[in-house]
N, CA, C and O of each residue as an XYZ file, in Angstrom:
776
protein
N      66.380    105.020     28.717
C      67.594    104.326     28.790
C      68.611    104.860     27.821
O      68.411    105.836     27.097
N      69.667    104.183     27.855
C      70.804    104.526     27.025
C      70.840    103.550     25.866
O      70.725    102.341     26.066
N      71.000    104.068     24.648
C      71.087    103.143     23.523
C      72.306    102.235     23.664
O      73.327    102.620     24.234
N      72.174    101.023     23.131
C      73.231    100.027     23.276
C      74.532    100.441     22.614
O      75.599     99.977     23.018
N      74.474    101.283     21.630
C      75.703    101.626     20.935
C      76.283    102.974     21.354
O      77.217    103.455     20.714
N      75.756    103.599     22.413
C      76.315    104.876     22.862
C      77.532    104.630     23.761
O      77.548    103.667     24.527
N      78.577    105.519     23.671
C      79.784    105.316     24.478
C      79.519    105.549     25.958
O      78.737    106.421     26.337
N      80.182    104.758     26.781
C      80.090    104.909     28.233
C      81.493    105.264     28.720
O      82.468    104.600     28.368
N      81.583    106.297     29.517
C      82.903    106.662     30.028
C      82.960    106.374     31.519
O      81.958    106.444     32.231
N      84.163    106.050     31.963
C      84.379    105.773     33.381
C      85.860    105.574     33.609
O      86.627    105.438     32.656
N      86.258    105.557     34.842
C      87.658    105.361     35.172
C      87.857    103.926     35.632
O      87.148    103.429     36.507
N      88.834    103.277     35.026
C      89.130    101.904     35.395
C      90.584    101.853     35.842
O      91.475    102.267     35.100
N      90.830    101.350     37.049
C      92.195    101.183     37.531
C      92.482     99.704     37.543
O      91.803     98.927     38.216
N      93.500     99.321     36.788
C      93.842     97.901     36.766
C      95.104     97.688     37.582
O      96.037     98.490     37.542
N      95.112     96.608     38.309
C      96.301     96.245     39.067
C      96.320     94.737     39.216
O      95.309     94.055     39.047
N      97.498     94.242     39.536
C      97.659     92.811     39.695
C      98.414     92.527     40.980
O      98.577     93.405     41.827
N      98.872     91.293     41.115
C      99.594     90.939     42.333
C     100.945     91.669     42.401
O     101.602     91.881     41.382
N     101.332     92.036     43.594
C     102.633     92.677     43.798
C     103.710     91.629     43.507
O     103.504     90.439     43.746
N     104.869     92.080     42.985
C     105.914     91.114     42.663
C     107.278     91.776     42.620
O     107.398     92.985     42.816
N     108.298     90.982     42.365
C     109.682     91.420     42.191
C     110.247     92.133     43.420
O     110.955     93.131     43.289
N     109.935     91.621     44.611
C     110.545     92.162     45.822
C     111.989     91.671     45.877
O     112.255     90.472     45.785
N     112.919     92.617     46.030
C     114.320     92.211     46.133
C     115.044     93.095     47.140
O     114.691     94.253     47.359
N     116.069     92.505     47.740
C     116.951     93.221     48.664
C     118.370     92.926     48.197
O     118.789     91.769     48.181
N     119.106     93.954     47.820
C     120.518     93.757     47.472
C     121.357     94.412     48.565
O     121.044     95.509     49.029
N     122.433     93.724     48.974
C     123.223     94.202     50.102
C     124.706     94.240     49.751
O     125.170     93.541     48.850
N     125.435     95.071     50.485
C     126.892     95.092     50.412
C     127.398     95.667     51.725
O     126.658     96.323     52.457
N     128.679     95.409     52.014
C     129.289     95.945     53.226
C     130.504     96.770     52.835
O     131.199     96.466     51.865
N     130.745     97.817     53.611
C     131.903     98.674     53.414
C     132.350     99.137     54.789
O     131.674     99.935     55.438
N     133.500     98.627     55.229
C     133.976     98.978     56.568
C     132.955     98.551     57.603
O     132.529     97.396     57.605
N     132.545     99.475     58.503
C     131.571     99.129     59.544
C     130.114     99.324     59.103
O     129.205     99.251     59.929
N     129.888     99.571     57.805
C     128.545     99.892     57.311
C     127.987     98.803     56.398
O     128.715     98.164     55.637
N     126.663     98.614     56.499
C     125.936     97.755     55.575
C     125.061     98.662     54.713
O     124.306     99.487     55.228
N     125.173     98.499     53.396
C     124.357     99.249     52.437
C     123.362     98.258     51.833
O     123.723     97.132     51.490
N     122.107     98.691     51.709
C     121.145     97.800     51.047
C     120.102     98.617     50.297
O     119.760     99.741     50.665
N     119.613     97.996     49.227
C     118.576     98.607     48.402
C     117.397     97.649     48.345
O     117.557     96.456     48.087
N     116.224     98.188     48.586
C     114.977     97.417     48.541
C     114.194     97.895     47.324
O     114.051     99.098     47.105
N     113.689     96.953     46.536
C     112.816     97.350     45.425
C     111.664     96.356     45.307
O     111.794     95.177     45.637
N     110.534     96.870     44.828
C     109.341     96.040     44.626
C     108.494     96.686     43.529
O     108.535     97.898     43.320
N     107.738     95.855     42.847
C     106.774     96.340     41.857
C     105.381     96.166     42.453
O     104.898     95.039     42.563
N     104.714     97.281     42.846
C     103.370     97.162     43.417
C     102.296     96.867     42.365
O     101.138     96.624     42.703
N     102.691     96.889     41.086
C     101.850     96.415     39.986
C     100.523     97.160     39.857
O      99.451     96.556     39.820
N     100.625     98.500     39.790
C      99.431     99.281     39.440
C      98.653     99.863     40.595
O      97.710    100.619     40.364
N      99.004     99.545     41.834
C      98.276    100.081     42.981
C      99.280    100.294     44.111
O     100.093     99.408     44.372
N      99.249    101.443     44.789
C     100.193    101.682     45.872
C     100.141    100.583     46.938
O      99.097     99.981     47.188
N     101.299    100.343     47.554
C     101.391     99.337     48.605
C     102.208     99.919     49.759
O     102.871    100.947     49.618
N     102.144     99.250     50.878
C     102.897     99.661     52.063
C     104.128     98.781     52.187
O     104.037     97.554     52.152
N     105.298     99.430     52.335
C     106.555     98.699     52.477
C     107.098     98.992     53.875
O     107.299    100.149     54.245
N     107.333     97.919     54.651
C     107.941     98.068     55.973
C     109.362     97.512     55.907
O     109.568     96.361     55.521
N     110.346     98.344     56.289
C     111.752     97.956     56.261
C     112.254     97.911     57.712
O     112.247     98.916     58.423
N     112.689     96.709     58.126
C     113.224     96.537     59.470
C     114.668     96.047     59.362
O     114.970     95.108     58.626
N     115.551     96.709     60.116
C     116.962     96.320     60.112
C     117.584     96.818     61.406
O     116.892     97.342     62.279
N     118.903     96.648     61.522
C     119.596     97.099     62.729
C     119.446     98.603     62.921
O     119.459     99.091     64.051
N     119.304     99.333     61.831
C     119.266    100.787     61.929
C     117.901    101.423     61.774
O     117.784    102.647     61.834
N     116.855    100.611     61.574
C     115.567    101.245     61.303
C     114.392    100.278     61.428
O     114.549     99.059     61.360
N     113.222    100.861     61.610
C     111.938    100.177     61.455
C     111.035    101.253     60.864
O     110.399    102.022     61.585
N     110.994    101.290     59.514
C     110.299    102.368     58.821
C     109.246    101.804     57.872
O     109.363    100.685     57.373
N     108.219    102.612     57.640
C     107.147    102.239     56.723
C     107.049    103.291     55.619
O     107.107    104.492     55.883
N     106.901    102.828     54.396
C     106.818    103.703     53.226
C     105.580    103.318     52.417
O     105.098    102.189     52.501
N     105.073    104.273     51.630
C     103.985    103.987     50.695
C     104.528    104.166     49.293
O     105.102    105.205     48.967
N     104.347    103.153     48.469
C     104.840    103.216     47.095
C     103.867    104.003     46.233
O     102.762    104.340     46.659
N     104.303    104.290     45.006
C     103.383    104.769     43.989
C     102.809    103.538     43.299
O     102.758    102.460     43.890
N     102.377    103.695     42.050
C     101.806    102.556     41.335
C     102.869    101.787     40.554
O     102.658    100.638     40.167
N     104.038    102.448     40.323
C     105.118    101.810     39.569
C     106.186    101.247     40.497
O     106.028    101.228     41.718
N     107.271    100.789     39.892
C     108.366    100.178     40.645
C     108.885    101.157     41.699
O     109.123    102.329     41.410
N     109.054    100.658     42.916
C     109.545    101.459     44.047
C     110.902    100.925     44.471
O     111.103     99.713     44.549
N     111.845    101.842     44.749
C     113.174    101.431     45.179
C     113.712    102.464     46.156
O     113.493    103.663     45.979
N     114.418    102.002     47.190
C     114.984    102.900     48.197
C     116.279    102.279     48.709
O     116.362    101.067     48.903
N     117.296    103.129     48.929
C     118.588    102.662     49.448
C     118.794    103.134     50.878
O     118.333    104.210     51.260
N     119.485    102.324     51.659
C     119.703    102.596     53.077
C     121.136    102.242     53.452
O     121.795    101.466     52.759
N     121.612    102.815     54.553
C     122.902    102.456     55.137
C     122.729    102.318     56.638
O     122.179    103.205     57.290
N     123.201    101.198     57.188
C     123.211    100.979     58.632
C     124.657    100.922     59.094
O     125.455    100.164     58.543
N     125.003    101.716     60.099
C     126.337    101.669     60.706
C     126.265    100.673     61.866
O     125.779    101.002     62.948
N     126.757     99.449     61.627
C     126.596     98.394     62.638
C     127.904     98.008     63.308
O     127.904     97.202     64.238
N     129.028     98.571     62.847
C     130.320     98.215     63.430
C     130.964     97.060     62.680
O     130.399     96.509     61.735
N     132.156     96.712     63.126
C     132.899     95.629     62.492
C     132.492     94.282     63.078
O     131.992     94.210     64.201
N     132.707     93.218     62.314
C     132.402     91.844     62.739
C     130.972     91.718     63.238
O     130.720     91.078     64.258
N     130.042     92.325     62.525
C     128.627     92.309     62.923
C     127.774     91.909     61.721
O     128.220     91.968     60.575
N     126.539     91.501     62.007
C     125.610     91.098     60.950
C     124.328     91.907     61.063
O     123.760     92.053     62.145
N     123.888     92.423     59.940
C     122.635     93.171     59.842
C     121.621     92.260     59.146
O     121.871     91.772     58.044
N     120.480     92.037     59.793
C     119.406     91.271     59.174
C     118.324     92.251     58.748
O     117.797     93.012     59.560
N     118.004     92.220     57.466
C     117.036     93.138     56.882
C     115.770     92.351     56.551
O     115.827     91.339     55.852
N     114.630     92.819     57.054
C     113.348     92.158     56.780
C     112.432     93.187     56.127
O     112.225     94.281     56.651
N     111.896     92.816     54.983
C     111.008     93.716     54.241
C     109.659     93.029     54.053
O     109.579     91.876     53.630
N     108.607     93.770     54.378
C     107.235     93.270     54.202
C     106.493     94.262     53.320
O     106.484     95.461     53.599
N     105.864     93.760     52.248
C     105.069     94.598     51.350
C     103.631     94.117     51.444
O     103.340     92.944     51.209
N     102.727     95.038     51.792
C     101.339     94.631     52.002
C     100.371     95.625     51.380
O     100.682     96.803     51.204
N      99.204     95.121     51.057
C      98.088     95.917     50.549
C      96.844     95.061     50.741
O      96.813     93.920     50.278
N      95.813     95.581     51.413
C      94.613     94.776     51.651
C      94.051     94.175     50.358
O      93.905     94.869     49.351
N      93.745     92.903     50.403
C      93.173     92.213     49.250
C      94.212     91.565     48.345
O      93.857     90.857     47.402
N      95.497     91.801     48.626
C      96.551     91.172     47.818
C      97.492     90.396     48.737
O      97.616     90.703     49.923
N      98.144     89.397     48.175
C      99.051     88.554     48.948
C     100.257     89.367     49.422
O     100.906     90.050     48.630
N     100.545     89.288     50.710
C     101.689     90.001     51.299
C     102.991     89.352     50.860
O     103.099     88.127     50.804
N     103.980     90.187     50.550
C     105.315     89.702     50.193
C     106.254     89.954     51.364
O     106.212     91.016     51.986
N     107.104     88.970     51.664
C     108.086     89.132     52.734
C     109.407     88.575     52.248
O     109.457     87.523     51.611
N     110.487     89.296     52.558
C     111.816     88.800     52.217
C     112.788     89.240     53.300
O     112.661     90.319     53.879
N     113.772     88.364     53.560
C     114.807     88.653     54.551
C     116.166     88.475     53.891
O     116.364     87.572     53.078
N     117.097     89.351     54.253
C     118.476     89.233     53.777
C     119.403     89.590     54.932
O     119.045     90.375     55.810
N     120.588     89.010     54.922
C     121.587     89.326     55.942
C     122.883     89.737     55.261
O     123.226     89.237     54.190
N     123.596     90.660     55.903
C     124.900     91.098     55.408
C     125.807     91.317     56.608
O     125.437     91.988     57.572
N     127.000     90.742     56.535
C     127.967     90.903     57.618
C     129.065     91.868     57.213
O     129.398     92.008     56.036
N     129.619     92.533     58.225
C     130.785     93.382     58.009
C     132.027     92.598     58.415
O     131.946     91.642     59.186
N     133.146     93.002     57.903
C     134.396     92.308     58.176
C     135.083     92.827     59.425
O     134.519     93.625     60.173
N     136.307     92.366     59.643
C     137.058     92.807     60.821
C     137.554     94.236     60.639
O     137.635     94.732     59.516
N     137.887     94.895     61.747
C     138.416     96.254     61.628
C     139.788     96.236     60.977
O     140.493     95.228     61.030
N     140.162     97.336     60.372
C     141.493     97.386     59.777
C     142.553     97.317     60.878
O     142.300     97.731     62.009
N     143.721     96.802     60.556
C     144.759     96.749     61.583
C     145.173     98.163     61.978
O     145.106     99.084     61.163
N     145.600     98.332     63.221
C     146.043     99.669     63.616
C     147.288    100.055     62.829
O     148.031     99.180     62.384
N     147.523    101.332     62.653
C     148.727    101.749     61.923
C     149.981    101.386     62.718
O     149.987    101.396     63.949
N     151.029    101.070     61.986
C     152.319    100.780     62.623
C     152.924    102.106     63.050
O     153.079    103.013     62.234
N     153.266    102.221     64.332
C     153.833    103.466     64.820
C     155.070    103.196     65.681
O     155.176    102.177     66.363
N     155.989    104.142     65.619
C     157.139    104.169     66.520
C     157.090    105.515     67.216
O     157.072    106.561     66.568
N     157.067    105.482     68.542
C     156.994    106.703     69.329
C     158.293    106.857     70.118
O     158.716    105.939     70.819
N     158.910    108.012     69.998
C     160.177    108.282     70.683
C     159.975    109.374     71.720
O     159.278    110.360     71.480
N     160.593    109.180     72.873
C     160.646    110.248     73.871
C     162.049    110.295     74.452
O     162.806    109.328     74.364
N     162.383    111.427     75.044
C     163.693    111.574     75.665
C     163.719    110.747     76.941
O     162.895    110.935     77.836
N     164.675    109.832     77.011
C     164.817    108.998     78.194
C     165.677    109.675     79.250
O     165.925    110.880     79.205
N     166.123    108.864     80.196
C     166.945    109.387     81.288
C     168.358    109.712     80.819
O     168.731    109.413     79.684
N     169.148    110.332     81.713
C     170.535    110.654     81.387
C     171.317    109.386     81.035
O     171.163    108.351     81.684
N     172.151    109.480     80.007
C     172.945    108.351     79.516
C     174.430    108.696     79.687
O     174.765    109.802     80.110
N     175.321    107.746     79.358
C     176.756    108.072     79.446
C     177.115    109.356     78.684
O     177.987    110.113     79.110
N     176.443    109.591     77.571
C     176.591    110.848     76.836
C     175.205    111.262     76.366
O     174.576    110.527     75.605
N     174.727    112.386     76.786
C     173.400    112.849     76.374
C     172.296    112.102     77.090
O     172.341    111.915     78.306
N     171.297    111.674     76.320
C     170.122    111.012     76.884
C     169.812    109.736     76.115
O     170.166    109.583     74.947
N     169.132    108.817     76.819
C     168.674    107.572     76.193
C     167.500    107.854     75.255
O     166.727    108.788     75.466
N     167.387    107.037     74.230
C     166.208    107.018     73.360
C     165.224    106.039     73.993
O     165.505    104.845     74.088
N     164.077    106.542     74.422
C     163.022    105.685     74.972
C     161.979    105.499     73.869
O     161.322    106.452     73.451
N     161.842    104.262     73.409
C     161.054    104.003     72.204
C     159.936    103.003     72.495
O     160.103    102.071     73.282
N     158.775    103.222     71.830
C     157.639    102.295     71.901
C     157.122    102.047     70.497
O     156.919    102.984     69.724
N     156.910    100.776     70.171
C     156.345    100.393     68.876
C     154.969     99.790     69.099
O     154.745     99.108     70.099
N     154.039    100.035     68.174
C     152.720     99.402     68.234
C     152.197     99.180     66.826
O     152.624     99.836     65.876
N     151.260     98.239     66.707
C     150.640     97.942     65.415
C     151.454     97.020     64.536
O     151.112     96.824     63.370
N     152.526     96.447     65.068
C     153.351     95.517     64.296
C     152.804     94.100     64.457
O     151.984     93.850     65.340
N     153.247     93.185     63.620
C     152.778     91.797     63.683
C     153.472     91.062     64.826
O     154.689     91.165     64.980
N     152.698     90.314     65.635
C     153.304     89.541     66.722
C     154.415     88.630     66.196
O     154.240     87.951     65.184
N     155.541     88.619     66.877
C     156.668     87.777     66.496
C     157.539     88.366     65.395
O     158.599     87.821     65.086
N     157.107     89.464     64.807
C     157.873     90.092     63.727
C     159.210     90.599     64.266
O     159.284     91.123     65.377
N     160.255     90.440     63.471
C     161.569     90.982     63.831
C     161.749     92.288     63.074
O     161.639     92.341     61.849
N     162.027     93.338     63.834
C     162.143     94.682     63.270
C     163.528     95.223     63.605
O     163.956     95.194     64.759
N     164.215     95.711     62.591
C     165.519     96.331     62.806
C     165.318     97.819     63.024
O     164.876     98.541     62.129
N     165.652     98.269     64.238
C     165.512     99.672     64.612
C     166.848    100.383     64.406
O     167.905     99.843     64.731
N     166.790    101.580     63.871
C     167.989    102.394     63.665
C     167.801    103.725     64.358
O     166.768    104.377     64.210
N     168.829    104.131     65.130
C     168.807    105.423     65.806
C     169.502    106.461     64.934
O     170.515    106.185     64.292
N     168.928    107.662     64.931
C     169.466    108.760     64.130
C     169.500    110.029     64.980
O     168.684    110.206     65.885
N     170.446    110.901     64.680
C     170.395    112.253     65.207
C     170.828    113.204     64.096
O     171.172    112.769     62.997
N     170.809    114.488     64.385
C     171.110    115.478     63.346
C     172.513    115.315     62.779
O     172.771    115.751     61.657
N     173.421    114.705     63.519
C     174.792    114.548     63.056
C     175.020    113.209     62.352
O     175.696    113.155     61.325
N     174.455    112.127     62.906
C     174.738    110.773     62.390
C     173.459    110.009     62.074
O     172.579    109.845     62.919
N     173.386    109.545     60.822
C     172.290    108.646     60.448
C     172.728    107.229     60.783
O     173.887    106.869     60.576
N     171.803    106.419     61.302
C     172.073    105.010     61.597
C     173.288    104.814     62.504
O     174.110    103.934     62.251
N     173.411    105.625     63.558
C     174.578    105.444     64.430
C     174.431    104.233     65.341
O     175.412    103.792     65.940
N     173.220    103.685     65.459
C     173.014    102.468     66.249
C     171.903    101.672     65.593
O     170.864    102.236     65.250
N     172.099    100.373     65.412
C     171.087     99.485     64.827
C     170.929     98.282     65.728
O     171.905     97.693     66.193
N     169.657     97.923     65.970
C     169.364     96.765     66.815
C     168.108     96.088     66.282
O     167.132     96.761     65.952
N     168.127     94.744     66.195
C     166.949     93.997     65.754
C     166.207     93.494     66.981
O     166.790     92.868     67.867
N     164.913     93.777     67.018
C     164.074     93.415     68.169
C     162.933     92.515     67.699
O     162.615     92.469     66.511
N     162.322     91.803     68.642
C     161.182     90.922     68.339
C     159.919     91.522     68.956
O     159.884     91.851     70.142
N     158.891     91.656     68.132
C     157.622     92.245     68.565
C     156.866     91.246     69.445
O     156.875     90.044     69.179
N     156.214     91.752     70.495
C     155.479     90.906     71.444
C     154.198     90.348     70.820
O     153.820     90.709     69.705
N     153.545     89.462     71.567
C     152.287     88.846     71.104
C     151.191     89.888     70.908
O     150.247     89.657     70.153
N     151.306     91.031     71.580
C     150.288     92.083     71.436
C     150.622     93.079     70.323
O     149.910     94.065     70.134
N     151.723     92.815     69.577
C     152.085     93.687     68.465
C     152.855     94.918     68.899
O     152.942     95.896     68.155
N     153.428     94.876     70.127
C     154.134     96.038     70.657
C     155.566     95.681     71.044
O     155.932     94.510     71.140
N     156.364     96.724     71.263
C     157.722     96.570     71.787
C     158.085     97.900     72.437
O     157.715     98.961     71.935
N     158.806     97.844     73.548
C     159.293     99.091     74.132
C     160.657     98.862     74.756
O     160.982     97.767     75.214
N     161.442     99.928     74.759
C     162.789     99.893     75.321
C     163.113    101.314     75.765
O     163.124    102.234     74.947
N     163.378    101.498     77.067
C     163.670    102.840     77.580
C     165.138    103.221     77.402
O     165.528    104.354     77.685
N     165.968    102.252     76.922
C     167.391    102.531     76.715
C     167.859    101.886     75.404
O     168.789    101.079     75.397
N     167.203    102.253     74.297
C     167.549    101.673     73.003
C     168.950    102.105     72.568
O     169.755    101.269     72.158
N     169.243    103.382     72.654
C     170.529    103.951     72.264
C     170.598    105.310     72.925
O     169.631    105.743     73.552
N     171.722    105.987     72.797
C     171.804    107.330     73.378
C     172.617    108.249     72.488
O     173.422    107.818     71.662
N     172.368    109.555     72.697
C     173.048    110.564     71.890
C     173.041    111.889     72.624
O     172.105    112.213     73.355
N     174.117    112.656     72.411
C     174.152    114.030     72.899
C     174.178    115.020     71.739
O     174.151    116.234     71.942
N     174.231    114.482     70.517
C     174.299    115.347     69.341
C     172.891    115.699     68.893
O     172.096    114.810     68.587
N     172.581    116.964     68.853
C     171.234    117.386     68.472
C     171.275    118.218     67.208
O     172.263    118.201     66.474
N     170.211    118.938     66.958
C     169.083    119.007     67.888
C     168.080    117.864     67.730
O     167.413    117.518     68.705
N     167.941    117.257     66.536
C     166.899    116.250     66.305
C     167.385    114.839     66.598
O     168.545    114.491     66.373
N     166.441    114.030     67.115
C     166.670    112.606     67.373
C     165.428    111.865     66.898
O     164.308    112.316     67.136
N     165.623    110.704     66.210
C     164.490    109.901     65.755
C     164.945    108.474     65.527
O     166.137    108.168     65.510
N     163.940    107.596     65.348
C     164.179    106.159     65.155
C     163.393    105.721     63.929
O     162.280    106.189     63.689
N     163.998    104.802     63.144
C     163.273    104.193     62.025
C     163.302    102.678     62.186
O     164.191    102.126     62.835
N     162.312    102.011     61.582
C     162.265    100.553     61.602
C     160.994    100.048     60.965
O     159.927    100.639     61.130
N     161.109     98.947     60.232
C     159.911     98.344     59.620
C     159.183     99.283     58.676
O     157.964     99.198     58.531
N     159.929    100.186     58.027
C     159.291    101.111     57.090
C     158.594    102.283     57.758
O     157.854    103.014     57.099
N     158.817    102.477     59.067
C     158.148    103.544     59.817
C     159.206    104.469     60.402
O     160.269    104.016     60.829
N     158.914    105.764     60.420
C     159.787    106.739     61.065
C     159.069    107.317     62.274
O     157.895    107.680     62.198
N     159.784    107.401     63.394
C     159.191    107.945     64.617
C     159.045    109.464     64.515
O     159.476    110.095     63.549
N     158.434    110.008     65.528
C     158.429    111.452     65.726
C     159.869    111.908     66.009
O     160.709    111.111     66.426
N     160.135    113.169     65.783
C     161.453    113.742     66.071
C     161.388    114.434     67.432
O     160.447    115.177     67.715
N     162.399    114.185     68.276
C     162.489    114.808     69.598
C     163.782    115.603     69.646
O     164.807    115.171     69.118
N     163.730    116.756     70.277
C     164.925    117.605     70.328
C     165.518    117.644     71.736
O     164.812    117.853     72.723
N     166.860    117.434     71.800
C     167.636    117.653     73.007
C     169.095    117.804     72.626
O     169.513    117.439     71.527
N     169.849    118.343     73.545
C     171.281    118.514     73.321
C     172.050    117.760     74.399
O     171.516    116.832     75.006
N     173.303    118.151     74.640
C     174.074    117.465     75.669
C     173.501    117.723     77.055
O     172.712    118.650     77.240
N     173.894    116.905     78.034
C     173.446    117.071     79.418
C     173.810    118.447     79.945
O     173.511    118.767     81.095
């Protein structure tokens, strides 16, 4: 036998219950970002991450495990994240978190100008506005290369945030023609006299 006072060597692995499972979430535009972390407490564990963008399984090491993810779910949507941490012989941990995204950004305010039909002198300014607030009153100003603000008219934006007029003003003086209103400048269109 072995004397009672002789050293005995062996490998001992100590571990305890898994703990500190957390899911932190945030939203940015149409994306949900989340980070999952858990302490497997001395023995590897299996982590299953289920969300709108994935159903993945990972194996941890013996120390704290953390992983970040991004799901592109669109605007006005909710991502539900479910995480399960398991290891045979230990109590399974489960946690769920939800994160919603906000509404889409408003469309940019635009004024689009095109050359309209023949006018008493030159051509009509055919104008379309979009991305404005419904009911908003916008003062439109017509410009050409010779005269700035040669015509001004205040219009009311429709319920859909648009306005159009195929005969806003007219000009034969070129070469450039454009419209401004509500802090926006249209594209420049070139024409001369009829």
